[in-house]
Amino acid sequence: MATKEYFIPEHYGNKVSTVDNEGKRKWIYAFQPRGKFYKYRTWLSWFYIILFFGMPFIKINGNPIFLFNIPEGKFSLFGQLFLPQDFVILAIAMLLGIVFIIVFTLLFGRVFCGWVCPQTIFMEMMFRKIEFWIEGPAHVQMKMAKQKVKPRSYYIKRGLKHIIFFGISFVIANTFLSYIIGVDALIEIIRAPFGQHLVGFIALLAFTAVFYFVYAYVREIVCTVICPYGRLQSVLMDKNSMAVAYNYNRGEPRGRKRKGNDDLGDCIDCGMCVNVCHTGIDIRDGLQMECVNCTACMDACDDMMIRVGKPTGLITVASEKQLETNTVGEKSFDLRKKLMITLLIVLTGAFTALIVSRSIFDSTVMRVPGQLYQENADGTVSNLYKIKLVSKSAKTLPYHLEVKEKEAELIYVGQPLDSLRTGEHMEETFFIKIPQDKIKSRKEDLHVQIMSEDRVIQTKTVSFLSGY
Ligand code: SF4
Ligand code: SF4
């Protein structure tokens, strides 16, 4: 199919949508989108919001499903506890995550931002909807903002809106904190007298203030200026990446249909795609860093196309290459995409295998330095060992040590430990004793079993020395 030469506006790449010509912030009054994609996003966001607020209460094997306790160096992923000893696994998991993000973005563009990112979900599906509910639709808000003398009701509504915004920010901050310190610790902070958890309370207020400031004032600037993932788009995407795009082959030349200008494209220049865009851009200007692929403009344009009796999909999901070759809508599942999707599946599998195969128990058994062996008066030989342990199980485990070899006896030095608490580093010293007539060589391998009741949790091989 023949392609049309696309008119690139003069301001393309030179203008920030949220800044006016004098360099001042341009407040975006985004219209509420309506349409199938907005409906899907609404369902998805409800699911997401329930998940976000509910997850801190979900535990697997006694561990929170997700925990990122940076101050204590404790992390939980799908109920698996990670401690600083798991640094290598965490580092590999992070690297896999980064590669996953790069490949995913290369394939599907910034779809994560518009559909999954908490910033967009909370801003567009919660705070913006409350704003519409209290202050009215975008055109009413815009009109009111321009009015020099404002009625009393304006200030009452704004005050109410900000009180609700602050309240929701407080709930988000609590939930956010519960992902860091765990919901049990958070409940303890809430229940305890104010003075006992002053630091926790200050942290809670600080988080609340940040969330409130972001959702009440900063808004789309998080996506268009602050977020590092957004800034990386230009290097992560290429001509084959899929993104929300205006099909200029179909739309241009744009304009309102009048008698005498029948050779116009399908874009009637109604401006609805711009009105609904919460980052304030005109998707018809081409692929832009500010676009978070929320698909609101697709809904708005589809609605317009239906009204004027044209096919939907003038704004659609397409790659730059598809636009250039006028092959929008044609399947482009080439080898490169197949390879990338395979890589995504492999990475997800590798990440899952890493987490699942990880031992919940770390231990090292060493001979105590400077002690070779002791020949005892009772006709036995003994060696002295030290064991260091850390448990990543959510529960406190009953614990004792055994030696697998029947002829060997294990004798603790001092009071033996009887339980292993989560995340606590423990160590103890013990002898292994073997009758001289049972020893078969100068150096033998013995197996120390770490037991929890009747269950062998781990087996460690140690060498036993003698004067044989
Ligand atoms: S251009 Fe369209 S998809 Fe991109 S942010 Fe604006 S409304 Fe969303
Ligand atoms: S909504 Fe569609 S028809 Fe209206 S200006 Fe945007 S691209 Fe053109």
Short mmCIF file of C-alpha atoms and ligand atoms in Angstrom, two decimals:
data_model
loop_
_atom_site.label_atom_id
_atom_site.label_comp_id
_atom_site.label_asym_id
_atom_site.label_seq_id
_atom_site.Cartn_x
_atom_site.Cartn_y
_atom_site.Cartn_z
CA MET A 1 0.00 0.00 0.00
CA ALA A 2 1.21 3.49 -0.73
CA THR A 3 2.19 5.61 2.27
CA LYS A 4 1.49 9.27 2.78
CA GLU A 5 4.21 11.72 3.55
CA TYR A 6 3.66 12.69 7.13
CA PHE A 7 3.67 16.27 8.19
CA ILE A 8 5.90 16.61 11.26
CA PRO A 9 4.89 19.64 13.30
CA GLU A 10 7.47 22.30 13.97
CA HIS A 11 7.22 21.89 17.73
CA TYR A 12 7.86 18.11 17.59
CA GLY A 13 10.50 17.29 20.19
CA ASN A 14 10.94 20.95 21.16
CA LYS A 15 8.00 21.37 23.44
CA VAL A 16 6.93 19.95 26.78
CA SER A 17 3.18 19.45 26.79
CA THR A 18 2.77 20.60 30.38
CA VAL A 19 4.78 23.82 30.09
CA ASP A 20 3.46 26.95 28.38
CA ASN A 21 5.45 29.38 26.23
CA GLU A 22 6.43 31.40 29.29
CA GLY A 23 7.82 28.31 31.00
CA LYS A 24 4.96 27.99 33.49
CA ARG A 25 3.16 24.78 34.41
CA LYS A 26 0.16 24.15 32.18
CA TRP A 27 -2.47 22.42 34.30
CA ILE A 28 -4.01 19.49 32.42
CA TYR A 29 -7.77 19.15 32.62
CA ALA A 30 -8.12 15.72 31.03
CA PHE A 31 -11.61 14.75 29.89
CA GLN A 32 -12.95 11.46 31.20
CA PRO A 33 -12.54 8.85 28.47
CA ARG A 34 -15.37 6.47 27.59
CA GLY A 35 -15.02 3.32 25.58
CA LYS A 36 -14.00 -0.30 25.64
CA PHE A 37 -10.36 0.24 26.59
CA TYR A 38 -11.32 2.51 29.45
CA LYS A 39 -13.76 -0.18 30.62
CA TYR A 40 -11.00 -2.82 30.53
CA ARG A 41 -8.68 -0.47 32.38
CA THR A 42 -11.35 0.17 35.02
CA TRP A 43 -11.80 -3.58 35.64
CA LEU A 44 -8.08 -4.12 35.71
CA SER A 45 -7.57 -1.21 38.10
CA TRP A 46 -10.22 -2.53 40.51
CA PHE A 47 -8.47 -5.86 40.52
CA TYR A 48 -5.14 -4.09 40.99
CA ILE A 49 -6.39 -1.83 43.80
CA ILE A 50 -7.89 -4.79 45.70
CA LEU A 51 -4.60 -6.64 45.22
CA PHE A 52 -2.50 -3.66 46.36
CA PHE A 53 -4.46 -3.09 49.55
CA GLY A 54 -5.08 -6.79 50.23
CA MET A 55 -1.66 -8.31 49.57
CA PRO A 56 0.02 -7.23 52.83
CA PHE A 57 -2.53 -9.42 54.65
CA ILE A 58 -1.79 -12.50 52.53
CA LYS A 59 0.82 -14.87 53.91
CA ILE A 60 2.36 -17.97 52.41
CA ASN A 61 3.94 -20.39 54.90
CA GLY A 62 3.70 -17.62 57.46
CA ASN A 63 5.71 -15.15 55.32
CA PRO A 64 4.09 -12.07 53.74
CA ILE A 65 3.58 -12.64 50.02
CA PHE A 66 5.72 -9.53 49.30
CA LEU A 67 7.99 -7.77 51.76
CA PHE A 68 10.82 -5.33 51.05
CA ASN A 69 12.23 -4.69 54.49
CA ILE A 70 15.33 -2.76 53.45
CA PRO A 71 16.27 -1.55 56.99
CA GLU A 72 16.41 -5.15 58.27
CA GLY A 73 17.65 -6.67 54.99
CA LYS A 74 14.64 -9.02 54.80
CA PHE A 75 12.76 -9.63 51.57
CA SER A 76 9.87 -11.89 50.71
CA LEU A 77 8.87 -12.82 47.17
CA PHE A 78 5.79 -15.00 46.82
CA GLY A 79 6.23 -16.01 50.46
CA GLN A 80 9.89 -17.04 50.06
CA LEU A 81 12.08 -15.23 52.55
CA PHE A 82 15.36 -13.74 51.32
CA LEU A 83 18.09 -12.58 53.69
CA PRO A 84 21.38 -10.79 52.98
CA GLN A 85 22.93 -14.28 52.47
CA ASP A 86 20.76 -14.55 49.36
CA PHE A 87 22.38 -11.48 47.87
CA VAL A 88 23.57 -13.44 44.80
CA ILE A 89 20.08 -14.79 44.07
CA LEU A 90 18.59 -11.33 44.53
CA ALA A 91 21.23 -9.78 42.26
CA ILE A 92 20.56 -12.42 39.56
CA ALA A 93 16.80 -11.93 40.00
CA MET A 94 17.25 -8.17 39.59
CA LEU A 95 19.36 -8.63 36.45
CA LEU A 96 16.74 -11.00 35.01
CA GLY A 97 14.10 -8.39 35.89
CA ILE A 98 16.01 -5.64 34.07
CA VAL A 99 16.47 -7.79 30.94
CA PHE A 100 12.77 -8.68 31.12
CA ILE A 101 11.79 -4.99 31.24
CA ILE A 102 14.07 -4.14 28.29
CA VAL A 103 12.74 -6.95 26.09
CA PHE A 104 9.13 -6.31 27.13
CA THR A 105 9.45 -2.59 26.32
CA LEU A 106 11.14 -3.33 23.01
CA LEU A 107 8.15 -5.48 22.09
CA PHE A 108 5.16 -3.70 23.59
CA GLY A 109 6.37 -0.15 24.31
CA ARG A 110 5.22 1.68 27.40
CA VAL A 111 2.07 -0.38 27.98
CA PHE A 112 3.11 -1.06 31.61
CA CYS A 113 2.88 2.68 32.38
CA GLY A 114 -0.68 3.11 31.19
CA TRP A 115 -2.15 -0.14 32.42
CA VAL A 116 -0.22 -1.42 35.43
CA CYS A 117 1.92 1.33 36.99
CA PRO A 118 0.49 2.35 40.40
CA GLN A 119 1.07 6.02 39.56
CA THR A 120 -1.31 5.92 36.57
CA ILE A 121 -3.80 3.54 38.21
CA PHE A 122 -4.15 5.61 41.39
CA MET A 123 -4.05 8.94 39.56
CA GLU A 124 -6.48 8.17 36.74
CA MET A 125 -8.71 5.55 38.29
CA MET A 126 -8.99 6.89 41.81
CA PHE A 127 -7.92 10.50 42.37
CA ARG A 128 -9.09 11.80 38.97
CA LYS A 129 -12.47 10.09 39.36
CA ILE A 130 -12.92 11.66 42.81
CA GLU A 131 -12.05 15.01 41.24
CA PHE A 132 -14.71 14.54 38.56
CA TRP A 133 -17.20 13.50 41.21
CA ILE A 134 -16.58 16.56 43.40
CA GLU A 135 -15.58 19.32 40.98
CA GLY A 136 -17.47 18.18 37.90
CA PRO A 137 -16.23 17.25 34.40
CA ALA A 138 -13.03 18.67 32.96
CA HIS A 139 -14.71 21.47 30.97
CA VAL A 140 -16.47 22.69 34.15
CA GLN A 141 -13.19 22.63 36.09
CA MET A 142 -11.47 24.52 33.29
CA LYS A 143 -14.21 27.16 33.18
CA MET A 144 -14.07 27.57 36.94
CA ALA A 145 -10.28 27.94 36.92
CA LYS A 146 -10.56 30.81 34.41
CA GLN A 147 -13.15 32.64 36.45
CA LYS A 148 -11.58 35.57 38.35
CA VAL A 149 -14.18 35.70 41.12
CA LYS A 150 -15.05 32.22 42.24
CA PRO A 151 -18.19 31.21 44.14
CA ARG A 152 -18.02 29.92 47.72
CA SER A 153 -19.00 26.43 46.56
CA TYR A 154 -15.75 26.26 44.59
CA TYR A 155 -13.64 26.58 47.74
CA ILE A 156 -15.83 24.14 49.68
CA LYS A 157 -15.51 21.54 46.92
CA ARG A 158 -11.78 22.02 46.61
CA GLY A 159 -11.35 21.78 50.37
CA LEU A 160 -13.39 18.57 50.45
CA LYS A 161 -11.39 17.15 47.56
CA HIS A 162 -8.07 17.82 49.26
CA ILE A 163 -9.27 16.32 52.57
CA ILE A 164 -10.30 13.14 50.71
CA PHE A 165 -7.01 13.14 48.76
CA PHE A 166 -5.08 13.41 52.02
CA GLY A 167 -7.14 10.60 53.61
CA ILE A 168 -6.52 8.26 50.66
CA SER A 169 -2.83 9.18 50.67
CA PHE A 170 -2.74 8.22 54.35
CA VAL A 171 -4.25 4.80 53.55
CA ILE A 172 -1.80 4.32 50.64
CA ALA A 173 1.10 5.33 52.92
CA ASN A 174 0.01 2.76 55.53
CA THR A 175 -0.20 0.06 52.87
CA PHE A 176 3.12 1.10 51.39
CA LEU A 177 4.74 0.94 54.83
CA SER A 178 3.27 -2.52 55.40
CA TYR A 179 5.17 -3.71 52.30
CA ILE A 180 8.35 -2.47 54.00
CA ILE A 181 7.97 -3.46 57.64
CA GLY A 182 5.17 -6.03 57.37
CA VAL A 183 1.53 -5.65 58.33
CA ASP A 184 2.06 -7.08 61.85
CA ALA A 185 4.69 -4.45 62.67
CA LEU A 186 2.43 -1.74 61.23
CA ILE A 187 -0.52 -2.83 63.40
CA GLU A 188 1.83 -2.76 66.39
CA ILE A 189 2.78 0.86 65.56
CA ILE A 190 -0.88 1.82 65.24
CA ARG A 191 -1.87 0.15 68.51
CA ALA A 192 1.09 1.20 70.66
CA PRO A 193 1.12 4.54 72.53
CA PHE A 194 2.17 7.41 70.28
CA GLY A 195 5.54 8.04 72.00
CA GLN A 196 6.71 4.44 71.59
CA HIS A 197 6.81 4.51 67.79
CA LEU A 198 7.64 8.11 67.06
CA VAL A 199 9.96 7.22 64.14
CA GLY A 200 7.34 4.92 62.57
CA PHE A 201 4.68 7.61 62.93
CA ILE A 202 6.93 10.28 61.36
CA ALA A 203 7.70 7.87 58.47
CA LEU A 204 3.96 7.35 58.00
CA LEU A 205 3.30 11.09 57.86
CA ALA A 206 6.23 11.65 55.48
CA PHE A 207 4.92 8.96 53.08
CA THR A 208 1.42 10.45 53.32
CA ALA A 209 2.75 13.91 52.47
CA VAL A 210 4.69 12.55 49.47
CA PHE A 211 1.68 10.64 48.08
CA TYR A 212 -0.64 13.58 48.63
CA PHE A 213 1.78 15.96 46.91
CA VAL A 214 2.22 13.56 43.97
CA TYR A 215 -1.50 12.95 43.39
CA ALA A 216 -2.75 16.46 44.17
CA TYR A 217 -0.05 18.53 42.42
CA VAL A 218 2.77 16.69 40.64
CA ARG A 219 0.51 14.27 38.74
CA GLU A 220 1.51 13.58 35.12
CA ILE A 221 4.94 15.18 35.68
CA VAL A 222 5.91 11.91 37.40
CA CYS A 223 5.38 10.11 34.05
CA THR A 224 6.67 12.82 31.73
CA VAL A 225 9.71 14.10 33.64
CA ILE A 226 10.55 12.24 36.86
CA CYS A 227 10.16 8.52 36.17
CA PRO A 228 13.48 6.98 34.96
CA TYR A 229 11.66 4.21 33.09
CA GLY A 230 9.83 6.85 31.07
CA ARG A 231 13.12 8.62 30.32
CA LEU A 232 14.58 5.37 28.97
CA GLN A 233 11.87 4.89 26.36
CA SER A 234 13.83 6.51 23.57
CA VAL A 235 16.64 4.00 23.96
CA LEU A 236 14.48 0.98 24.76
CA MET A 237 12.13 1.26 21.81
CA ASP A 238 12.84 0.86 18.13
CA LYS A 239 10.87 1.06 14.87
CA ASN A 240 9.31 -2.36 15.48
CA SER A 241 8.05 -1.64 19.01
CA MET A 242 4.29 -1.53 19.28
CA ALA A 243 2.79 1.64 20.75
CA VAL A 244 -0.35 3.74 20.66
CA ALA A 245 -0.07 5.63 17.36
CA TYR A 246 -2.08 7.79 15.01
CA ASN A 247 -2.41 6.22 11.57
CA TYR A 248 -1.54 9.27 9.52
CA ASN A 249 -1.90 7.26 6.30
CA ARG A 250 -5.61 7.15 7.02
CA GLY A 251 -6.06 10.39 8.90
CA GLU A 252 -4.19 12.99 6.80
CA PRO A 253 -4.89 15.55 5.56
CA ARG A 254 -6.98 16.23 8.61
CA GLY A 255 -9.83 18.70 8.69
CA ARG A 256 -13.55 19.21 9.04
CA LYS A 257 -15.48 18.02 6.05
CA ARG A 258 -17.07 20.80 4.05
CA LYS A 259 -18.29 21.01 0.51
CA GLY A 260 -15.37 21.29 -1.80
CA ASN A 261 -12.77 19.59 0.37
CA ASP A 262 -13.63 15.94 -0.29
CA ASP A 263 -10.05 14.72 -0.44
CA LEU A 264 -9.54 14.99 3.31
CA GLY A 265 -8.40 12.04 5.43
CA ASP A 266 -10.43 10.43 8.19
CA CYS A 267 -9.26 12.75 11.00
CA ILE A 268 -11.96 15.36 11.47
CA ASP A 269 -9.65 17.40 13.72
CA CYS A 270 -12.14 17.30 16.58
CA GLY A 271 -9.34 17.42 19.17
CA MET A 272 -10.95 14.79 21.41
CA CYS A 273 -7.77 12.66 21.44
CA VAL A 274 -5.94 15.67 22.90
CA ASN A 275 -8.71 16.49 25.37
CA VAL A 276 -8.65 13.05 27.00
CA CYS A 277 -4.87 12.80 27.18
CA HIS A 278 -3.80 13.24 30.80
CA THR A 279 -0.20 13.93 29.77
CA GLY A 280 -1.43 16.74 27.54
CA ILE A 281 0.03 15.59 24.23
CA ASP A 282 -1.36 15.33 20.73
CA ILE A 283 -0.73 11.76 19.58
CA ARG A 284 -1.06 12.98 16.00
CA ASP A 285 2.33 14.67 16.39
CA GLY A 286 3.96 11.21 16.35
CA LEU A 287 5.54 8.93 18.91
CA GLN A 288 6.33 10.94 22.03
CA MET A 289 8.13 10.18 25.25
CA GLU A 290 5.20 11.57 27.28
CA CYS A 291 2.78 8.96 25.93
CA VAL A 292 2.13 6.28 28.56
CA ASN A 293 0.05 4.12 26.20
CA CYS A 294 -3.06 4.49 28.32
CA THR A 295 -5.27 4.14 25.18
CA ALA A 296 -7.66 6.94 26.27
CA CYS A 297 -7.13 8.64 22.90
CA MET A 298 -8.00 5.38 21.12
CA ASP A 299 -11.35 5.31 22.92
CA ALA A 300 -12.01 8.98 22.18
CA CYS A 301 -11.16 8.63 18.50
CA ASP A 302 -13.10 5.37 18.06
CA ASP A 303 -16.13 7.13 19.50
CA MET A 304 -15.70 9.96 16.98
CA MET A 305 -15.23 7.56 14.07
CA ILE A 306 -18.46 5.74 14.97
CA ARG A 307 -20.29 9.07 15.09
CA VAL A 308 -19.09 10.10 11.64
CA GLY A 309 -19.64 6.63 10.17
CA LYS A 310 -15.98 5.71 9.61
CA PRO A 311 -14.12 2.57 10.65
CA THR A 312 -12.58 2.67 14.14
CA GLY A 313 -8.84 2.32 14.73
CA LEU A 314 -7.57 5.64 13.37
CA ILE A 315 -5.58 5.82 16.57
CA THR A 316 -4.42 2.29 17.16
CA VAL A 317 -1.56 0.14 18.40
CA ALA A 318 1.11 -0.01 15.71
CA SER A 319 4.83 0.15 15.17
CA GLU A 320 6.62 2.99 13.44
CA LYS A 321 7.59 0.55 10.69
CA GLN A 322 3.96 -0.43 10.14
CA LEU A 323 3.03 3.24 9.81
CA GLU A 324 5.86 3.90 7.38
CA THR A 325 4.96 0.90 5.23
CA ASN A 326 1.21 1.48 5.63
CA THR A 327 0.70 -2.03 6.98
CA VAL A 328 -1.12 -1.09 10.19
CA GLY A 329 -3.37 -3.92 11.35
CA GLU A 330 -1.45 -6.58 9.45
CA LYS A 331 0.09 -9.32 11.54
CA SER A 332 3.79 -8.75 12.04
CA PHE A 333 4.86 -11.71 14.10
CA ASP A 334 8.35 -12.02 12.66
CA LEU A 335 11.25 -14.17 13.85
CA ARG A 336 12.65 -11.36 15.97
CA LYS A 337 9.41 -11.05 17.95
CA LYS A 338 9.17 -14.81 18.35
CA LEU A 339 12.72 -14.87 19.70
CA MET A 340 11.99 -12.05 22.13
CA ILE A 341 8.83 -13.70 23.44
CA THR A 342 10.78 -16.95 23.87
CA LEU A 343 13.40 -14.99 25.80
CA LEU A 344 10.68 -13.51 28.06
CA ILE A 345 9.35 -17.01 28.77
CA VAL A 346 12.87 -18.33 29.46
CA LEU A 347 13.62 -15.41 31.80
CA THR A 348 10.37 -15.92 33.70
CA GLY A 349 11.15 -19.64 33.99
CA ALA A 350 14.71 -18.97 35.15
CA PHE A 351 13.49 -16.51 37.76
CA THR A 352 10.86 -18.95 39.06
CA ALA A 353 13.39 -21.81 39.16
CA LEU A 354 15.83 -19.61 41.09
CA ILE A 355 13.25 -18.81 43.73
CA VAL A 356 11.75 -22.29 44.02
CA SER A 357 15.05 -24.20 44.15
CA ARG A 358 16.52 -22.01 46.86
CA SER A 359 17.22 -23.67 50.21
CA ILE A 360 15.33 -22.21 53.18
CA PHE A 361 18.27 -22.97 55.36
CA ASP A 362 21.90 -21.80 55.33
CA SER A 363 24.57 -23.53 57.35
CA THR A 364 28.31 -24.05 57.45
CA VAL A 365 30.13 -26.60 59.56
CA MET A 366 33.86 -26.11 60.14
CA ARG A 367 36.49 -27.79 62.21
CA VAL A 368 37.57 -25.46 65.00
CA PRO A 369 40.96 -24.00 63.93
CA GLY A 370 44.03 -25.16 65.85
CA GLN A 371 42.38 -28.41 66.99
CA LEU A 372 43.38 -31.53 65.03
CA TYR A 373 42.02 -34.38 67.13
CA GLN A 374 41.98 -35.58 70.73
CA GLU A 375 42.69 -39.12 71.88
CA ASN A 376 40.56 -39.75 74.94
CA ALA A 377 41.17 -42.01 77.93
CA ASP A 378 38.00 -44.01 77.12
CA GLY A 379 39.55 -45.30 73.89
CA THR A 380 37.80 -42.83 71.58
CA VAL A 381 39.04 -40.08 69.25
CA SER A 382 37.20 -36.77 69.06
CA ASN A 383 37.22 -33.77 66.70
CA LEU A 384 35.82 -30.34 67.55
CA TYR A 385 33.46 -28.51 65.13
CA LYS A 386 31.53 -25.28 64.93
CA ILE A 387 28.22 -24.89 63.08
CA LYS A 388 26.76 -21.54 61.92
CA LEU A 389 23.11 -21.48 60.97
CA VAL A 390 20.46 -19.15 59.68
CA SER A 391 16.89 -20.19 58.95
CA LYS A 392 14.71 -18.52 56.30
CA SER A 393 11.60 -20.41 57.29
CA ALA A 394 8.74 -18.22 58.46
CA LYS A 395 8.23 -20.39 61.53
CA THR A 396 10.54 -21.09 64.44
CA LEU A 397 11.76 -24.64 63.78
CA PRO A 398 12.58 -27.29 66.40
CA TYR A 399 16.17 -28.28 65.82
CA HIS A 400 18.93 -30.71 66.79
CA LEU A 401 22.01 -32.27 65.22
CA GLU A 402 22.78 -35.90 64.47
CA VAL A 403 25.65 -37.79 62.86
CA LYS A 404 24.57 -40.22 60.18
CA GLU A 405 27.37 -42.74 60.85
CA LYS A 406 26.23 -45.14 63.59
CA GLU A 407 29.68 -45.56 65.17
CA ALA A 408 30.02 -41.78 65.73
CA GLU A 409 28.57 -39.85 68.66
CA LEU A 410 27.80 -36.12 68.74
CA ILE A 411 28.41 -34.25 72.02
CA TYR A 412 27.47 -30.57 72.38
CA VAL A 413 29.75 -28.10 74.12
CA GLY A 414 27.52 -26.23 76.53
CA GLN A 415 23.72 -26.03 76.38
CA PRO A 416 22.47 -27.18 72.94
CA LEU A 417 20.07 -25.03 70.93
CA ASP A 418 16.62 -26.50 70.54
CA SER A 419 15.03 -24.14 68.03
CA LEU A 420 15.89 -21.92 65.05
CA ARG A 421 14.24 -18.54 64.81
CA THR A 422 13.65 -16.87 61.44
CA GLY A 423 16.53 -14.79 60.20
CA GLU A 424 18.56 -15.14 63.41
CA HIS A 425 22.22 -16.10 63.08
CA MET A 426 23.03 -18.93 65.46
CA GLU A 427 26.10 -20.98 66.16
CA GLU A 428 27.14 -23.81 68.43
CA THR A 429 30.14 -26.02 69.06
CA PHE A 430 30.18 -29.81 69.31
CA PHE A 431 32.47 -32.84 69.38
CA ILE A 432 32.17 -35.92 67.25
CA LYS A 433 33.57 -38.96 68.99
CA ILE A 434 34.43 -42.35 67.41
CA PRO A 435 35.88 -45.43 69.15
CA GLN A 436 39.47 -45.99 67.95
CA ASP A 437 38.75 -49.53 66.76
CA LYS A 438 36.04 -48.27 64.39
CA ILE A 439 38.31 -45.76 62.63
CA LYS A 440 39.44 -46.98 59.20
CA SER A 441 41.70 -44.14 57.95
CA ARG A 442 43.51 -40.93 59.03
CA LYS A 443 40.82 -38.81 57.40
CA GLU A 444 37.24 -39.93 57.11
CA ASP A 445 34.16 -38.19 55.78
CA LEU A 446 31.25 -37.98 58.21
CA HIS A 447 27.76 -36.60 57.64
CA VAL A 448 26.26 -34.14 60.09
CA GLN A 449 22.47 -33.98 59.74
CA ILE A 450 20.55 -30.86 60.69
CA MET A 451 17.25 -32.17 61.98
CA SER A 452 13.87 -30.63 62.68
CA GLU A 453 12.08 -33.25 64.76
CA ASP A 454 12.34 -36.41 62.58
CA ARG A 455 13.01 -34.53 59.35
CA VAL A 456 16.50 -34.10 57.90
CA ILE A 457 16.67 -30.46 56.72
CA GLN A 458 20.24 -30.48 55.51
CA THR A 459 23.24 -32.80 55.51
CA LYS A 460 26.78 -31.45 55.77
CA THR A 461 29.91 -33.45 55.07
CA VAL A 462 32.77 -32.93 57.52
CA SER A 463 36.20 -34.53 57.70
CA PHE A 464 37.22 -36.44 60.80
CA LEU A 465 40.95 -36.67 61.58
CA SER A 466 42.75 -39.23 63.71
CA GLY A 467 46.23 -40.67 64.29
CA TYR A 468 45.30 -43.95 62.53
S1 SF4 B 1 -1.40 10.01 23.69
FE1 SF4 B 1 -3.12 8.63 24.05
S2 SF4 B 1 -2.19 6.78 24.86
FE2 SF4 B 1 -0.66 8.40 24.98
S3 SF4 B 1 -0.89 9.17 27.06
FE3 SF4 B 1 -2.15 10.47 25.73
S4 SF4 B 1 -4.16 9.52 25.79
FE4 SF4 B 1 -2.75 8.04 26.62
S1 SF4 B 2 -9.98 12.08 18.01
FE1 SF4 B 2 -9.54 11.13 16.04
S2 SF4 B 2 -10.68 12.40 14.64
FE2 SF4 B 2 -10.57 13.59 16.48
S3 SF4 B 2 -8.71 14.82 16.23
FE3 SF4 B 2 -8.08 12.96 17.27
S4 SF4 B 2 -7.41 11.64 15.61
FE4 SF4 B 2 -8.64 13.23 14.66
#
